[in-house]
């Protein structure tokens, strides 16, 4: 029993005498009332598992997602573009760190999560298994990949788990900047020389399909949606989010003078939505099973970074221990 100010909180006592079924009903009522769930509250085991799965995949995506763009920092075409790209890649590292911390509130430690990524047990977003072949790819990533991520994450910010939904608020603000710098690169290339325009169109041709797939399988094939949506971990389905991304992005392509690479693309006046042709789900499943163009390289680059960073972690621990000893001897 906890005493909070002058009031006594009976909740722990009540919880102790409740059956699991009663706890689940109470938990669902909280979710349905739009209440946030905080780390120390009771939660169904599968709610915890689903969150660890999703948040850790998200964290890994931010960390692996630094690789395709990092590839262009030394080759950015101007000092301004270099500074912007460097800041963006650093932001992605920061997102990864907040997200690992959010996952840790659910009782899993950082090393276990890192090991799951490095041994290939954990997934990360399919989109980061494609190569960045030209400077326009950096524009396409900011515009399309961060654009898709923002639409998804704005939805996730309304989700039920406090630490994850709050992390989304700051991440989305930073992603907005990423999205704008990407669109700016694409717009300028599309309105530049013929060769630059072709470079932008080629990047759009290669990144459009994977960006559509990135938002997850169709609702009919989405195995986790029944649980993730029942518990408001996701408040909208994959197809709803995908449609919002399409509706927002097609007019931007038109404004830049670029062509969406889909012969079936059409605007439906009745529904007021852009309709796309069939999505290549075979490609999506191939990539998430490890057979995309860069899966092996992404994993080996992360494994190498982990190994090369070992001495830094050891040095940081040794320094922290030394500081602790010093503080303890002052206190004694
Ligand atoms: N790639 O049942 P479903 C960024 C998996 S990074 C790989 O619909 P759910 C950025 C899914 O995990 C932003 N796997 O799942 C960083 C599941 O497999 P498991 C990344 C995918 O969870 C750097 C299976 O397919 N954003 O912005 O209800 C530079 C069935 O799916 C993918 C996030 O991570 C995929 N694309 O819904 C630039 C958002 N899609 O786990 C930019 C967080 C699905 O059962 N995640 N799978 O083995 C989510 O919002 C949700 O997990 C999803 C899927 C909407 C993606």
Coordinates of C-alpha atoms and ligand atoms in Angstrom, one line a residue:
X1 CA 0.0 0.0 0.0
X2 CA 1.4 3.4 -0.9
X3 CA 0.8 6.7 0.8
X4 CA 0.6 9.5 -1.6
X5 CA 0.3 12.9 0.2
X6 CA -2.6 12.5 2.5
X7 CA -4.3 9.8 0.4
X8 CA -3.7 6.1 0.5
X9 CA -3.3 4.2 -2.7
X10 CA -5.0 0.8 -2.5
X11 CA -4.1 -0.2 -6.0
X12 CA -1.2 -2.6 -5.2
X13 CA -3.5 -4.3 -2.6
X14 CA -6.4 -4.6 -5.0
X15 CA -4.1 -6.0 -7.7
X16 CA -2.8 -8.6 -5.3
X17 CA -6.2 -10.1 -4.9
X18 CA -7.3 -9.8 -8.6
X19 CA -7.3 -12.8 -11.0
X20 CA -5.3 -12.4 -14.2
X21 CA -8.6 -12.2 -16.1
X22 CA -9.8 -9.3 -13.9
X23 CA -6.5 -7.6 -14.4
X24 CA -6.8 -8.0 -18.2
X25 CA -10.3 -6.5 -18.2
X26 CA -9.1 -3.5 -16.1
X27 CA -6.1 -3.1 -18.4
X28 CA -8.3 -3.1 -21.5
X29 CA -10.6 -0.6 -19.9
X30 CA -7.6 1.8 -19.4
X31 CA -6.6 1.3 -23.0
X32 CA -10.1 1.9 -24.2
X33 CA -10.3 5.1 -22.1
X34 CA -7.1 6.4 -23.8
X35 CA -5.0 6.2 -20.6
X36 CA -1.3 5.8 -21.1
X37 CA 0.4 2.7 -19.6
X38 CA 3.5 3.4 -17.6
X39 CA 6.5 1.0 -17.0
X40 CA 5.7 -0.1 -13.4
X41 CA 2.0 -0.8 -14.0
X42 CA 0.7 -4.3 -14.5
X43 CA 0.4 -5.3 -18.2
X44 CA -0.4 -8.5 -20.0
X45 CA 2.8 -10.5 -20.9
X46 CA 2.0 -10.3 -24.6
X47 CA 1.6 -6.5 -24.4
X48 CA 5.1 -6.3 -23.0
X49 CA 6.4 -8.7 -25.7
X50 CA 4.7 -6.9 -28.5
X51 CA 6.2 -3.6 -27.3
X52 CA 9.7 -5.0 -26.9
X53 CA 9.4 -6.5 -30.4
X54 CA 8.2 -3.3 -32.0
X55 CA 10.3 -0.7 -30.1
X56 CA 13.5 -2.8 -30.5
X57 CA 12.9 -3.2 -34.2
X58 CA 12.3 0.5 -34.4
X59 CA 15.6 1.2 -32.5
X60 CA 17.6 -1.2 -34.7
X61 CA 16.1 0.6 -37.8
X62 CA 17.4 3.9 -36.6
X63 CA 20.9 2.5 -36.0
X64 CA 21.1 0.5 -39.2
X65 CA 19.4 3.4 -41.0
X66 CA 22.5 5.5 -40.4
X67 CA 24.5 3.3 -42.7
X68 CA 23.1 4.1 -46.2
X69 CA 23.2 7.9 -45.5
X70 CA 26.5 7.8 -43.6
X71 CA 27.9 6.4 -46.9
X72 CA 27.4 9.9 -48.4
X73 CA 28.7 12.2 -45.7
X74 CA 32.2 12.5 -47.2
X75 CA 30.7 12.9 -50.7
X76 CA 28.0 15.5 -50.1
X77 CA 28.1 18.2 -52.8
X78 CA 28.6 21.2 -50.6
X79 CA 29.6 22.1 -47.0
X80 CA 26.0 23.0 -46.2
X81 CA 24.7 19.6 -47.5
X82 CA 27.5 17.9 -45.6
X83 CA 26.6 19.7 -42.3
X84 CA 22.9 18.9 -42.8
X85 CA 23.5 15.2 -43.5
X86 CA 25.9 14.9 -40.6
X87 CA 23.3 16.4 -38.3
X88 CA 20.6 14.1 -39.7
X89 CA 22.7 10.9 -39.2
X90 CA 23.5 12.0 -35.7
X91 CA 19.8 12.5 -35.0
X92 CA 19.1 8.9 -36.1
X93 CA 21.7 7.7 -33.6
X94 CA 19.9 9.7 -30.9
X95 CA 16.5 8.2 -31.9
X96 CA 18.0 4.7 -31.6
X97 CA 19.2 5.6 -28.1
X98 CA 15.9 6.9 -26.8
X99 CA 14.2 3.9 -28.3
X100 CA 16.6 1.4 -26.7
X101 CA 15.9 3.3 -23.4
X102 CA 12.1 3.0 -24.0
X103 CA 12.5 -0.8 -24.6
X104 CA 14.6 -1.1 -21.4
X105 CA 11.7 0.2 -19.3
X106 CA 10.0 -3.1 -20.2
X107 CA 12.6 -5.2 -18.4
X108 CA 15.1 -6.1 -21.2
X109 CA 18.7 -4.8 -21.2
X110 CA 20.5 -3.0 -24.0
X111 CA 23.1 -5.7 -24.5
X112 CA 20.4 -8.4 -25.1
X113 CA 18.8 -6.1 -27.7
X114 CA 22.1 -5.4 -29.4
X115 CA 22.9 -9.1 -29.5
X116 CA 19.5 -9.8 -31.1
X117 CA 20.4 -7.4 -33.9
X118 CA 24.0 -8.6 -34.4
X119 CA 23.0 -12.3 -34.5
X120 CA 20.3 -11.5 -37.1
X121 CA 17.5 -12.6 -34.7
X122 CA 15.8 -9.2 -34.6
X123 CA 14.3 -7.5 -37.6
X124 CA 15.0 -3.9 -38.7
X125 CA 13.2 -2.0 -41.4
X126 CA 13.3 -3.5 -44.8
X127 CA 14.0 -0.1 -46.4
X128 CA 17.6 0.0 -45.1
X129 CA 18.7 -3.0 -47.2
X130 CA 18.9 -1.0 -50.4
X131 CA 22.1 0.8 -51.6
X132 CA 22.5 4.5 -51.9
X133 CA 23.9 4.8 -55.5
X134 CA 23.8 8.5 -56.1
X135 CA 23.4 11.8 -54.2
X136 CA 19.8 11.9 -55.2
X137 CA 19.3 8.7 -53.1
X138 CA 20.0 10.9 -50.0
X139 CA 17.2 13.2 -51.2
X140 CA 14.9 10.2 -51.7
X141 CA 15.6 8.8 -48.3
X142 CA 14.8 12.1 -46.5
X143 CA 11.7 12.7 -48.7
X144 CA 10.3 9.2 -48.9
X145 CA 11.7 7.1 -46.0
X146 CA 11.5 9.9 -43.4
X147 CA 8.2 10.9 -44.9
X148 CA 6.8 7.4 -44.5
X149 CA 8.3 7.2 -41.0
X150 CA 6.7 10.5 -39.9
X151 CA 3.2 9.5 -41.0
X152 CA 3.6 6.2 -39.1
X153 CA 5.2 7.7 -36.1
X154 CA 2.7 10.5 -35.7
X155 CA 0.2 7.7 -35.4
X156 CA 2.5 5.9 -32.9
X157 CA 2.7 9.0 -30.8
X158 CA -1.0 8.4 -30.0
X159 CA -0.1 4.9 -28.8
X160 CA -0.8 3.5 -25.3
X161 CA 2.7 3.0 -23.9
X162 CA 3.9 6.2 -22.3
X163 CA 7.7 6.0 -22.9
X164 CA 7.3 4.9 -26.5
X165 CA 4.6 7.5 -27.4
X166 CA 6.5 10.3 -25.7
X167 CA 9.7 9.4 -27.6
X168 CA 7.8 9.7 -30.8
X169 CA 6.9 13.3 -30.2
X170 CA 10.6 14.5 -30.3
X171 CA 11.5 12.0 -33.0
X172 CA 8.7 13.3 -35.3
X173 CA 9.9 16.9 -34.9
X174 CA 13.4 15.9 -36.0
X175 CA 12.0 13.7 -38.8
X176 CA 10.2 16.7 -40.1
X177 CA 13.5 18.5 -40.6
X178 CA 14.9 15.3 -42.3
X179 CA 11.9 15.1 -44.6
X180 CA 12.2 18.7 -45.7
X181 CA 15.9 18.6 -46.4
X182 CA 15.3 15.4 -48.5
X183 CA 12.5 17.0 -50.5
X184 CA 14.6 20.1 -51.0
X185 CA 17.4 18.0 -52.5
X186 CA 15.0 16.2 -54.8
X187 CA 13.2 19.5 -55.8
X188 CA 16.5 21.2 -56.7
X189 CA 17.8 18.2 -58.7
X190 CA 14.4 17.8 -60.4
X191 CA 14.6 21.5 -61.4
X192 CA 18.3 21.5 -62.3
X193 CA 20.1 20.2 -65.4
X194 CA 18.7 17.3 -67.5
X195 CA 21.3 14.9 -65.9
X196 CA 20.3 16.1 -62.4
X197 CA 16.6 15.6 -63.2
X198 CA 17.3 12.1 -64.4
X199 CA 19.3 11.3 -61.3
X200 CA 16.3 12.4 -59.1
X201 CA 13.8 10.4 -61.2
X202 CA 16.1 7.3 -61.0
X203 CA 16.2 7.6 -57.2
X204 CA 12.4 8.0 -57.0
X205 CA 12.1 4.9 -59.3
X206 CA 14.2 2.8 -57.0
X207 CA 12.9 4.0 -53.6
X208 CA 9.2 4.4 -54.3
X209 CA 8.3 0.6 -54.1
X210 CA 10.4 -0.1 -51.0
X211 CA 9.0 3.0 -49.2
X212 CA 5.4 1.8 -49.9
X213 CA 6.4 -1.7 -48.5
X214 CA 8.2 -0.2 -45.5
X215 CA 4.8 0.6 -43.8
X216 CA 4.3 -3.1 -43.3
X217 CA 2.3 -5.9 -45.0
X218 CA -1.3 -5.3 -46.1
X219 CA -3.9 -5.4 -43.3
X220 CA -5.1 -8.8 -44.5
X221 CA -1.5 -10.2 -44.1
X222 CA -0.5 -8.3 -40.9
X223 CA -0.2 -11.0 -38.2
X224 CA 0.4 -8.7 -35.3
X225 CA -2.2 -6.1 -36.0
X226 CA -5.0 -7.8 -34.0
X227 CA -3.0 -7.5 -30.8
X228 CA -1.1 -4.3 -31.6
X229 CA -4.3 -2.5 -32.4
X230 CA -6.4 -4.0 -29.6
X231 CA -3.9 -2.5 -27.2
X232 CA -3.5 0.8 -29.1
X233 CA 0.2 0.1 -29.6
X234 CA -0.7 1.1 -33.2
X235 CA -3.9 3.2 -33.4
X236 CA -4.2 2.8 -37.2
X237 CA -3.7 -0.1 -39.5
X238 CA -0.8 -0.5 -42.0
X239 CA -3.0 0.2 -45.0
X240 CA -4.5 3.4 -43.5
X241 CA -1.1 4.8 -42.7
X242 CA 0.2 3.8 -46.2
X243 CA -2.7 5.6 -47.9
X244 CA -2.0 8.7 -45.9
X245 CA 1.6 8.6 -47.0
X246 CA 0.6 8.1 -50.6
X247 CA -1.9 11.0 -50.5
X248 CA 0.7 13.3 -49.0
X249 CA 3.6 12.3 -51.3
X250 CA 2.0 12.1 -54.8
X251 CA 1.2 15.9 -54.9
X252 CA 4.8 16.6 -53.8
X253 CA 6.2 14.6 -56.7
X254 CA 3.9 16.4 -59.1
X255 CA 5.0 19.8 -57.6
X256 CA 8.7 18.8 -58.1
X257 CA 8.0 17.7 -61.7
X258 CA 8.8 14.0 -61.0
X259 CA 6.8 11.0 -62.0
X260 CA 5.7 8.3 -59.5
X261 CA 6.8 5.0 -61.1
X262 CA 3.4 3.4 -61.1
X263 CA 1.4 3.1 -64.4
X264 CA -1.7 2.4 -62.4
X265 CA -1.6 5.5 -60.2
X266 CA -4.8 7.4 -60.4
X267 CA -6.8 9.9 -58.3
X268 CA -10.2 8.7 -57.2
X269 CA -12.5 11.8 -57.2
X270 CA -15.1 10.0 -55.1
X271 CA -12.8 8.8 -52.3
X272 CA -10.4 11.7 -52.7
X273 CA -7.5 9.3 -52.5
X274 CA -4.7 8.4 -54.8
X275 CA -4.9 4.7 -55.8
X276 CA -1.7 2.7 -56.6
X277 CA -1.1 -0.5 -58.5
X278 CA -0.2 -3.8 -57.0
X279 CA 2.6 -3.7 -54.3
X280 CA 5.5 -6.2 -54.8
X281 CA 5.0 -8.2 -51.6
X282 CA 7.3 -10.9 -52.8
X283 CA 10.1 -8.4 -52.8
X284 CA 9.1 -7.2 -49.3
X285 CA 9.2 -10.8 -47.8
X286 CA 12.4 -11.6 -49.6
X287 CA 14.1 -8.6 -48.0
X288 CA 12.8 -9.2 -44.5
X289 CA 13.9 -12.8 -44.7
X290 CA 17.5 -11.5 -45.3
X291 CA 17.7 -11.6 -49.1
X292 CA 17.7 -7.9 -50.0
X293 CA 20.6 -6.3 -51.9
X294 CA 22.4 -5.1 -48.7
X295 CA 21.2 -7.3 -45.8
X296 CA 24.6 -9.0 -45.4
X297 CA 26.5 -5.8 -45.7
X298 CA 24.4 -4.0 -43.1
X299 CA 24.7 -6.7 -40.6
X300 CA 28.5 -7.1 -41.1
X301 CA 29.0 -3.4 -40.8
X302 CA 27.1 -3.3 -37.5
X303 CA 29.1 -6.3 -36.3
X304 CA 32.4 -4.6 -37.2
X305 CA 31.3 -1.4 -35.4
X306 CA 30.5 -3.4 -32.3
X307 CA 33.9 -5.0 -32.3
X308 CA 35.8 -1.8 -33.1
X309 CA 33.9 0.1 -30.4
X310 CA 34.7 -2.5 -27.7
X311 CA 37.7 -0.6 -26.3
X312 CA 35.7 2.6 -26.1
X313 CA 33.1 0.9 -23.9
X314 CA 35.8 -0.7 -21.8
X315 CA 37.5 2.7 -21.3
X316 CA 34.1 4.3 -20.4
X317 CA 33.4 1.6 -17.8
X318 CA 37.0 1.9 -16.3
X319 CA 36.6 5.7 -16.1
X320 CA 33.2 5.4 -14.4
X321 CA 34.6 2.9 -11.9
X322 CA 37.6 5.2 -11.2
X323 CA 35.2 8.2 -10.6
X324 CA 33.0 6.1 -8.3
X325 CA 36.0 5.1 -6.2
X326 CA 37.1 8.7 -6.0
X327 CA 33.6 9.8 -4.9
X328 CA 33.4 7.0 -2.3
X329 CA 36.8 7.9 -0.8
X330 CA 35.7 11.6 -0.5
X331 CA 32.4 10.5 1.2
X332 CA 34.2 8.1 3.6
Ligands
LIG1 N1 10.7 -4.2 -42.3 O1 2.1 -7.9 -38.4 P1 2.8 -6.8 -38.9 C1 13.6 5.9 -39.8 C2 7.5 -7.4 -40.0 S1 13.5 4.3 -39.0 C3 11.0 -5.3 -41.7 O2 2.0 -5.8 -39.7 P2 3.3 -4.8 -36.9 C4 14.9 6.3 -40.3 C5 6.9 -7.2 -38.6 O3 7.9 -6.8 -37.7 C6 11.8 4.1 -38.8 N2 10.0 -6.0 -41.1 O4 3.6 -6.0 -37.7 C7 16.1 5.8 -39.7 C8 6.4 -8.6 -38.4 O5 7.4 -9.5 -38.1 P3 7.6 -10.2 -36.7 C9 11.4 2.7 -38.7 C10 8.7 -5.6 -41.2 O6 4.4 -4.6 -35.9 C11 17.3 6.2 -40.3 C12 5.8 -9.0 -39.8 O7 6.6 -8.2 -40.7 N3 10.0 2.7 -38.2 O8 12.6 6.5 -39.9 O9 1.9 -4.8 -36.3 C13 17.3 7.0 -41.4 C14 4.4 -8.7 -40.0 O10 4.1 -7.3 -39.8 C15 8.4 -4.4 -41.8 C16 9.6 1.7 -37.4 O11 10.3 0.8 -37.1 C17 9.4 -3.7 -42.4 N4 9.2 -2.5 -43.1 O12 3.3 -3.5 -37.9 C18 16.2 7.5 -42.0 C19 8.2 1.9 -36.8 N5 7.0 -4.2 -41.7 O13 8.1 -9.0 -35.8 C20 14.9 7.1 -41.4 C21 7.8 0.9 -35.8 C22 6.6 -5.3 -41.0 O14 6.3 -10.7 -36.2 N6 7.1 -0.2 -36.3 N7 7.6 -6.1 -40.7 O15 8.7 -11.2 -36.9 C23 5.9 -0.3 -36.7 O16 5.2 0.8 -36.7 C24 5.2 -1.6 -37.0 O17 6.1 -2.6 -36.5 C25 5.0 -1.8 -38.5 C26 4.5 -3.3 -38.7 C27 3.9 -0.9 -39.0 C28 6.2 -1.6 -39.3

